[in-house]
Short mmCIF file of N, CA and C in Angstrom, two decimals:
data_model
loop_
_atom_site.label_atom_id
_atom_site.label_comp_id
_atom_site.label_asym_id
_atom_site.label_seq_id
_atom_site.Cartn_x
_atom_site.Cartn_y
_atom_site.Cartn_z
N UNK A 1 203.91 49.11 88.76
CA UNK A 1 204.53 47.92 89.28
C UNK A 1 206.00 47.84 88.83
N UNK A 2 206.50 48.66 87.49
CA UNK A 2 207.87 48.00 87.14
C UNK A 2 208.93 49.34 88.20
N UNK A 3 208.30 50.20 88.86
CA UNK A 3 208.65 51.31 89.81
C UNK A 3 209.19 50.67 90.89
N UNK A 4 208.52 49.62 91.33
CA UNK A 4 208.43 48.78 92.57
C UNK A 4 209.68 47.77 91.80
N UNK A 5 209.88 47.04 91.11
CA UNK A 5 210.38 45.70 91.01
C UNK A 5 211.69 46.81 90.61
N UNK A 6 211.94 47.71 90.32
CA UNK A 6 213.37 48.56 90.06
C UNK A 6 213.68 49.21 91.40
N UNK A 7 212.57 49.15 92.31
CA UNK A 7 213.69 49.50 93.46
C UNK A 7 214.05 48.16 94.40
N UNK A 8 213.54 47.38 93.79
CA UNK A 8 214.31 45.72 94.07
C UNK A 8 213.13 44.99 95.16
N UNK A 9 211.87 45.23 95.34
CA UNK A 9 210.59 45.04 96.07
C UNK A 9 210.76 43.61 95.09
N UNK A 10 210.41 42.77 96.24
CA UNK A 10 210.49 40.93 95.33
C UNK A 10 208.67 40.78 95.50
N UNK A 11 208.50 39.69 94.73
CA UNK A 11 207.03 39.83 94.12
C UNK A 11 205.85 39.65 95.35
N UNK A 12 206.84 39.00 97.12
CA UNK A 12 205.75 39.21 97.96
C UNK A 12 205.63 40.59 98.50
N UNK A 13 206.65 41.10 98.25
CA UNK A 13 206.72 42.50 98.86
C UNK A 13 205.80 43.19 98.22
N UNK A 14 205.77 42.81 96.72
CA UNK A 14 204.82 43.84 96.03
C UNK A 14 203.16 43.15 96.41
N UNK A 15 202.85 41.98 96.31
CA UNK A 15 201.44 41.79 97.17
C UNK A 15 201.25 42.34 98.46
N UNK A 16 202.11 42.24 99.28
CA UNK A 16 201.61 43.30 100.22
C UNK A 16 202.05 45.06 100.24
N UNK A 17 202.74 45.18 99.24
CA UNK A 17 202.30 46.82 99.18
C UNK A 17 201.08 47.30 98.13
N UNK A 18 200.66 46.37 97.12
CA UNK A 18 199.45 46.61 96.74
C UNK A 18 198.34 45.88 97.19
N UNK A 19 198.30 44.60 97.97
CA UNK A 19 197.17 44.31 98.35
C UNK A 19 196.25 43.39 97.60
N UNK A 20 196.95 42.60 96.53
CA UNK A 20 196.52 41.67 95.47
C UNK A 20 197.53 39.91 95.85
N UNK A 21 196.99 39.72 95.28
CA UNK A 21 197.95 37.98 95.10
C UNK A 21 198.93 38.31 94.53
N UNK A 22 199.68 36.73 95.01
CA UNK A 22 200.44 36.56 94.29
C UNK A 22 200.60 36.01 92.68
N UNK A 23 199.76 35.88 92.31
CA UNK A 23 199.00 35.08 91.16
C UNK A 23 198.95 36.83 90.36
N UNK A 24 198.40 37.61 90.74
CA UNK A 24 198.24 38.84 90.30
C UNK A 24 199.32 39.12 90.02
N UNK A 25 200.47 39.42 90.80
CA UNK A 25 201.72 40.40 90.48
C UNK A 25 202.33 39.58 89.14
N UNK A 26 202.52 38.24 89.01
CA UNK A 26 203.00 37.00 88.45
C UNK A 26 202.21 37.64 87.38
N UNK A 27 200.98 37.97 86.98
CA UNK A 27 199.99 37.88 86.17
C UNK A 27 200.49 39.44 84.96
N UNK A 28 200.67 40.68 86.50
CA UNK A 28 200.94 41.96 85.32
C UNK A 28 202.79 41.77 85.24
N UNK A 29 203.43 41.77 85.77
CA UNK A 29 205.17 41.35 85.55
C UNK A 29 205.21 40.48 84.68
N UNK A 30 204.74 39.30 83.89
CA UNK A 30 205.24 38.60 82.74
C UNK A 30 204.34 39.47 81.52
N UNK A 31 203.38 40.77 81.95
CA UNK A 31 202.45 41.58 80.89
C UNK A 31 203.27 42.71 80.66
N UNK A 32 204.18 43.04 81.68
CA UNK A 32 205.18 44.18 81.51
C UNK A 32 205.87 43.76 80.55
N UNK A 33 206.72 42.43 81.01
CA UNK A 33 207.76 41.82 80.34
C UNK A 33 207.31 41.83 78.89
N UNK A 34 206.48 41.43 78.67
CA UNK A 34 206.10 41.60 76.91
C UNK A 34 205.93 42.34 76.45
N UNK A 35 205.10 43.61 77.04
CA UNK A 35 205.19 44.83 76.40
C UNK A 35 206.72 46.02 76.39
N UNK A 36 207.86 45.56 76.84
CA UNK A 36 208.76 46.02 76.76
C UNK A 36 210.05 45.13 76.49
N UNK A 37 208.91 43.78 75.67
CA UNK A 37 210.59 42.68 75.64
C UNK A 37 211.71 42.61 76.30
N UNK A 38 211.05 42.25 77.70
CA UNK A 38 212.03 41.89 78.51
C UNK A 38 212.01 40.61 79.22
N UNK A 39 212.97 39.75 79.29
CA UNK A 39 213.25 38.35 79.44
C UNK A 39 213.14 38.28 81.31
N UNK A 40 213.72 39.20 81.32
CA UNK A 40 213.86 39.10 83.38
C UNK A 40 213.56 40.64 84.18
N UNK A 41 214.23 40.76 85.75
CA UNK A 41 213.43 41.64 86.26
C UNK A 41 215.25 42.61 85.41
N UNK A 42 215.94 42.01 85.55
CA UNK A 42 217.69 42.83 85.30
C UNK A 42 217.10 43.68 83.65
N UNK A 43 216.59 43.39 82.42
CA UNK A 43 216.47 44.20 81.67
C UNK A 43 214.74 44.75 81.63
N UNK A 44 214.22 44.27 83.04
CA UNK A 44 213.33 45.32 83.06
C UNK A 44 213.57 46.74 83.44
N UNK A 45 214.54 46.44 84.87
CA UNK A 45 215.14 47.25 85.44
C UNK A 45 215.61 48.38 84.67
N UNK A 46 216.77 47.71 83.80
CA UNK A 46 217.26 49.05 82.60
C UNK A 46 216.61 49.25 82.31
N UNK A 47 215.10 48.78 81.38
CA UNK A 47 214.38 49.89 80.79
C UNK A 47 214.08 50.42 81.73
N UNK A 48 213.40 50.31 82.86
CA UNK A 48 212.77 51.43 83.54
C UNK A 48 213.89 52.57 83.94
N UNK A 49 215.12 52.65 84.17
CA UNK A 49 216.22 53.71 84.07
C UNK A 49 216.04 54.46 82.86
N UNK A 50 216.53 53.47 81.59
CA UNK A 50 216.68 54.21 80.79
C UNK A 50 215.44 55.59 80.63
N UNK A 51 214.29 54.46 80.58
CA UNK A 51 213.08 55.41 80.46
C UNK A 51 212.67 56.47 81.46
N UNK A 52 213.71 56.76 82.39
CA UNK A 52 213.31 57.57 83.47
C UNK A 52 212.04 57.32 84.57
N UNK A 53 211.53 55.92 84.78
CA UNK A 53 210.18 55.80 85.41
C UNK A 53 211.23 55.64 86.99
N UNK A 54 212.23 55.95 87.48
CA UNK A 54 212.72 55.74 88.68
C UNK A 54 214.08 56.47 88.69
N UNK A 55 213.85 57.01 90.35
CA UNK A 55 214.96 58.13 90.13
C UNK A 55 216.23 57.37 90.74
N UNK A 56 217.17 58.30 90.59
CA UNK A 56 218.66 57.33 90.72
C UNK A 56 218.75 57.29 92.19
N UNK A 57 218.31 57.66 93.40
CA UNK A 57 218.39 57.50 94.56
C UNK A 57 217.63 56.16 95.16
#
């Protein structure tokens, strides 16, 4: 999911590319956010760069 929200997919986009609620995406994105102390989607984003989970194209 943080693959999707770094190529800028907003949280209905991501219910309908996985096929869950919106209650769901809401549910693992504030579970990301904690496990990588991140306040918003902007320093989720960097980590997921930094960490290489998304390519620069």
């Amino acid at each position: 999911m943080l693959t999707l929200i770094a190529h800028g997919l907003s949280n209905t986009e991501i219910c309908a590319r996985l096929v869950v609620s919106q209650a769901t995406v809401k549910t693992h994105i504030n579970r990301i956010f904690a496990k990588i102390d991140a306040t918003d989607r902007a320093q989720a984003v960097g980590y997921a760069c930094r960490n290489d989970l998304v390519d620069g194209g």
